[in-house]
Short mmCIF file of C-alpha atoms in Angstrom, two decimals:
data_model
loop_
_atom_site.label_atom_id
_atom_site.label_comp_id
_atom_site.label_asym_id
_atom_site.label_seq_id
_atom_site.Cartn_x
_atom_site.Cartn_y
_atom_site.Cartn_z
CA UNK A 1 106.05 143.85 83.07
CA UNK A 2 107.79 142.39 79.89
CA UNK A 3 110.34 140.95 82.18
CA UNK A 4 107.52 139.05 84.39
CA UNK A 5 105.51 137.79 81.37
CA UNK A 6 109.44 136.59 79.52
CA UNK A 7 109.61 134.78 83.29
CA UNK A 8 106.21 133.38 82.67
CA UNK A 9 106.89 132.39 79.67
CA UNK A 10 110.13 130.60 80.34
CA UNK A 11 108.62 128.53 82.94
CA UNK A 12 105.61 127.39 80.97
CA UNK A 13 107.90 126.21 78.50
CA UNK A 14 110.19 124.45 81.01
CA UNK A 15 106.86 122.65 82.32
CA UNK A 16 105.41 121.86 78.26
CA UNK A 17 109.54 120.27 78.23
CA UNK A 18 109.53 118.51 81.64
CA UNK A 19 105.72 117.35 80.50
CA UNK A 20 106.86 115.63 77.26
CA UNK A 21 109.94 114.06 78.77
CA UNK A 22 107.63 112.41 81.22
CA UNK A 23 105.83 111.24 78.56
CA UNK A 24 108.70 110.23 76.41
CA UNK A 25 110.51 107.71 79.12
CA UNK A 26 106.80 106.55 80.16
CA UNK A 27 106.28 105.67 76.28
CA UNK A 28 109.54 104.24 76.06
CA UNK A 29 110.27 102.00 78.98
CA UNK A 30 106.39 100.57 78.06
CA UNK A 31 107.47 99.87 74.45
CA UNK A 32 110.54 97.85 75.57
CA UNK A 33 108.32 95.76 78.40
CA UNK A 34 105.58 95.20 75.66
CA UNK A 35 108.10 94.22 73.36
CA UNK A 36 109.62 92.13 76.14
CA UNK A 37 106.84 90.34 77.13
CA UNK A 38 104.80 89.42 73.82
CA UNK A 39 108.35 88.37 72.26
CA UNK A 40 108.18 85.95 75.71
CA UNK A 41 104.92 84.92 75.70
CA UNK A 42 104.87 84.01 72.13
CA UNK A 43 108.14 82.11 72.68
CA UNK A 44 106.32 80.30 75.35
CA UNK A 45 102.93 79.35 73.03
CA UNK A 46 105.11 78.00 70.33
CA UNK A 47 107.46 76.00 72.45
CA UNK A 48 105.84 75.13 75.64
CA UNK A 49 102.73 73.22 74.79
CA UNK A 50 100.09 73.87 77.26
CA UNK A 51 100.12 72.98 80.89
CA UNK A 52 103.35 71.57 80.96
CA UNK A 53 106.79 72.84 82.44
CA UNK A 54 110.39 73.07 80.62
CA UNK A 55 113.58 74.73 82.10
CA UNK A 56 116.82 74.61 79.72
CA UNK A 57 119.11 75.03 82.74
CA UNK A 58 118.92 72.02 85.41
CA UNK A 59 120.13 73.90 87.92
CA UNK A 60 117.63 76.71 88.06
CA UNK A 61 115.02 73.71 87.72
CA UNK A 62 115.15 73.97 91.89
CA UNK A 63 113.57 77.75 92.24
CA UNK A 64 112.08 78.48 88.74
CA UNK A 65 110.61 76.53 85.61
CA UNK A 66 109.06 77.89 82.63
CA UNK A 67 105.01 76.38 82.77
CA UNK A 68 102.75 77.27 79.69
CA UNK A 69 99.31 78.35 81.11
CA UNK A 70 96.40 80.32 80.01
CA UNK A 71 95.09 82.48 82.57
CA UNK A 72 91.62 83.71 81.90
CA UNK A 73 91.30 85.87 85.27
CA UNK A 74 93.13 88.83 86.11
CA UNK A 75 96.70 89.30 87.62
CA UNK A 76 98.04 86.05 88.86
CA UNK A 77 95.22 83.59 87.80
CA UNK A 78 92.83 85.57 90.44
CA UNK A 79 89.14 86.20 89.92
CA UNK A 80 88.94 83.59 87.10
CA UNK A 81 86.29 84.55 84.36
CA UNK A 82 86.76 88.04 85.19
CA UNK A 83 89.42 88.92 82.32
CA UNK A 84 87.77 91.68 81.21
CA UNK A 85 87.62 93.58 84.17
CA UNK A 86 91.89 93.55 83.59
CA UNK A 87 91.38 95.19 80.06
CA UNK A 88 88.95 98.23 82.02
CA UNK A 89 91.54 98.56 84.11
CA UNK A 90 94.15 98.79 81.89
CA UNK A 91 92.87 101.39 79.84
CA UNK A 92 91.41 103.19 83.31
CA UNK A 93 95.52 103.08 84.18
CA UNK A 94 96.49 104.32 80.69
CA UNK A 95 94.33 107.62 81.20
CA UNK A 96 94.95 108.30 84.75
CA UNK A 97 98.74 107.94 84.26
CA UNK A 98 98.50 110.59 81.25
CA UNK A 99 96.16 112.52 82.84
CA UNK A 100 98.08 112.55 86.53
CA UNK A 101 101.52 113.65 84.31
CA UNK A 102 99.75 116.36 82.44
CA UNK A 103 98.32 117.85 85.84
CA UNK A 104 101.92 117.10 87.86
CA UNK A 105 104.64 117.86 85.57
CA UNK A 106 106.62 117.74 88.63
CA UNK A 107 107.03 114.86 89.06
CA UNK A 108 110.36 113.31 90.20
CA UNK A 109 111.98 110.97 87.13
CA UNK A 110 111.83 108.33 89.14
CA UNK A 111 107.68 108.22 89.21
CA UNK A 112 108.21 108.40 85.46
CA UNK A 113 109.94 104.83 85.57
CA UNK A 114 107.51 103.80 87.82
CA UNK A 115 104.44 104.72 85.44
CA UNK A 116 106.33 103.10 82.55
CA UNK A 117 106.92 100.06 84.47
CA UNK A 118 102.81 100.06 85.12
CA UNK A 119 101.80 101.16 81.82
CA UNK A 120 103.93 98.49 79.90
CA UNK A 121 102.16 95.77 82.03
CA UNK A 122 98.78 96.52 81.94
CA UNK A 123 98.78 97.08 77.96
CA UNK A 124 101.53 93.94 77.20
CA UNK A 125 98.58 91.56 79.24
CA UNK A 126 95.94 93.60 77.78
CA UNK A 127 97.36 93.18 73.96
CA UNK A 128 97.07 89.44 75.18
CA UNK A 129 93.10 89.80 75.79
CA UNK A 130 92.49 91.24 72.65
CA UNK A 131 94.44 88.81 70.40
CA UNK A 132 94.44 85.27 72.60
CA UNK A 133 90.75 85.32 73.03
CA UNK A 134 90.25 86.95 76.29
CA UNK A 135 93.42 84.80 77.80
CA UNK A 136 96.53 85.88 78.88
CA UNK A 137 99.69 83.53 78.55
CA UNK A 138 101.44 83.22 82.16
CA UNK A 139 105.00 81.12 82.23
CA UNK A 140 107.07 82.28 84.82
CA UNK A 141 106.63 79.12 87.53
CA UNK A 142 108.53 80.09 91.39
CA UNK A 143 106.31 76.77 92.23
CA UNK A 144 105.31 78.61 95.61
CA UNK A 145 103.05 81.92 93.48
CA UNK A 146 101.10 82.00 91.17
CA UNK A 147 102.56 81.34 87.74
CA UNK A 148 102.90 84.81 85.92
CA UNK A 149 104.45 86.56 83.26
CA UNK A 150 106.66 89.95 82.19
CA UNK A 151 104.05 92.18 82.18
CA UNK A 152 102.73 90.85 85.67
CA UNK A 153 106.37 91.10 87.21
CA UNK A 154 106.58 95.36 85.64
CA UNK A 155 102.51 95.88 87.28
CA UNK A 156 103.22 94.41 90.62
CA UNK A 157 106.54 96.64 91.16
CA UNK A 158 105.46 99.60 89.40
CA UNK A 159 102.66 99.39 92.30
CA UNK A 160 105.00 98.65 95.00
CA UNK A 161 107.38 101.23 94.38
CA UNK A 162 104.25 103.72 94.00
CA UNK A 163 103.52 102.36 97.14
CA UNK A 164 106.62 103.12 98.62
CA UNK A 165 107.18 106.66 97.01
CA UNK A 166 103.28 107.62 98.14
CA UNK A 167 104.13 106.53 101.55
CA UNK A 168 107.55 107.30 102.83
CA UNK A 169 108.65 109.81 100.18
CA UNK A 170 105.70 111.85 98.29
CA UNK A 171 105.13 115.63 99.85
CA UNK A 172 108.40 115.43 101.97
CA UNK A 173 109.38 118.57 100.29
CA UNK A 174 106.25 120.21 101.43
CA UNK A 175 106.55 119.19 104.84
CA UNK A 176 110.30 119.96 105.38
CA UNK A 177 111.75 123.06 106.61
CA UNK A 178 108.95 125.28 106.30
CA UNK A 179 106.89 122.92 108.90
CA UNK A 180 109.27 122.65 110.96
CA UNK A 181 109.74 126.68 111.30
CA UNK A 182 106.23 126.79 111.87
CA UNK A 183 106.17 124.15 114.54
CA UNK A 184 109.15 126.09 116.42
CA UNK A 185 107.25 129.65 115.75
CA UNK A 186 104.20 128.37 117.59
CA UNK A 187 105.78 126.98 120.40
CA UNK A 188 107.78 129.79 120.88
CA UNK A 189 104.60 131.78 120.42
CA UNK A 190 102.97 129.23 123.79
#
């Protein structure tokens, strides 16, 4: 009995561990992209005055230019007007990424990155919304999208590589070995 509840125990502790260090590179990689992208956007509002282009390099002038605008909508300049629906979200994303880590401690590291990469997005735009008067500073100009910014660039692949993992990867381990045993025992069984 002592030796099952040290077992217990040990493993409760290894999940409270694998829990905070979730947690930990989640907080971390956010800081650095919030860091990242208000040092860039505020770059960008005292350089670049608004609604006009610049690109230091003359070369990269052909595929990318740095345009100052204000985008009052959400991601990408879309639903314009509707900024505030970005800031629910945000903090909707902030709780279900701490809740879904507390309740999957599991996780592989590499969901961690991905959280951290959607996490630092939706709060570096949504630090925008609260201090630039419900507008978000977008800069990044391919001339073919939408213009965008940092925090854009870390939500849109932190969701495609969720995508990816929920797709092709997530519950492979479930559905491994053990289904295919059961697969051969029932047709063995027919």
């Amino acid at each position: 009995v002592v030796g099952i509840l040290i077992a217990v125990v040990a493993v409760e502790e290894g999940t409270q561990l694998r829990r905070r260090r979730a947690i930990l590179v989640i907080v971390l990689l956010s800081a650095v992209i919030i860091v990242a992208d208000q040092l860039t956007k505020a770059w960008v509002r005292e350089t670049i005055p608004l609604h006009t282009s610049y690109m230091p390099i003359a070369w990269l002038d052909r595929f990318v230019t740095l345009t100052h605008v204000e985008n009052h909508g959400i991601a990408f300049g879309l639903l314009q007007g509707l900024g505030g629906l970005s800031a629910i979200i945000a903090v909707g994303l902030g709780v279900g990424i701490v809740w879904y880590v507390w309740r999957h401690p599991d996780l592989p590291p590499f969901m961690w990155w991905v959280f951290g990469l959607m996490l630092g997005g939706a709060v570096g735009n949504l630090i925008d919304r609260l201090t630039q008067d419900g507008v978000v500073t977008d800069f990044v100009d391919l001339r073919w999208w939408p213009v965008f910014n940092i925090a854009d660039s870390c939500l849109v692949i932190g969701a495609l590589l969720l995508a990816v993992y929920t797709l092709f990867f997530e519950g492979q381990e479930r559905c491994g070995p053990a289904t295919d045993a059961h697969y051969r025992a029932e047709n063995d069984a027919g």
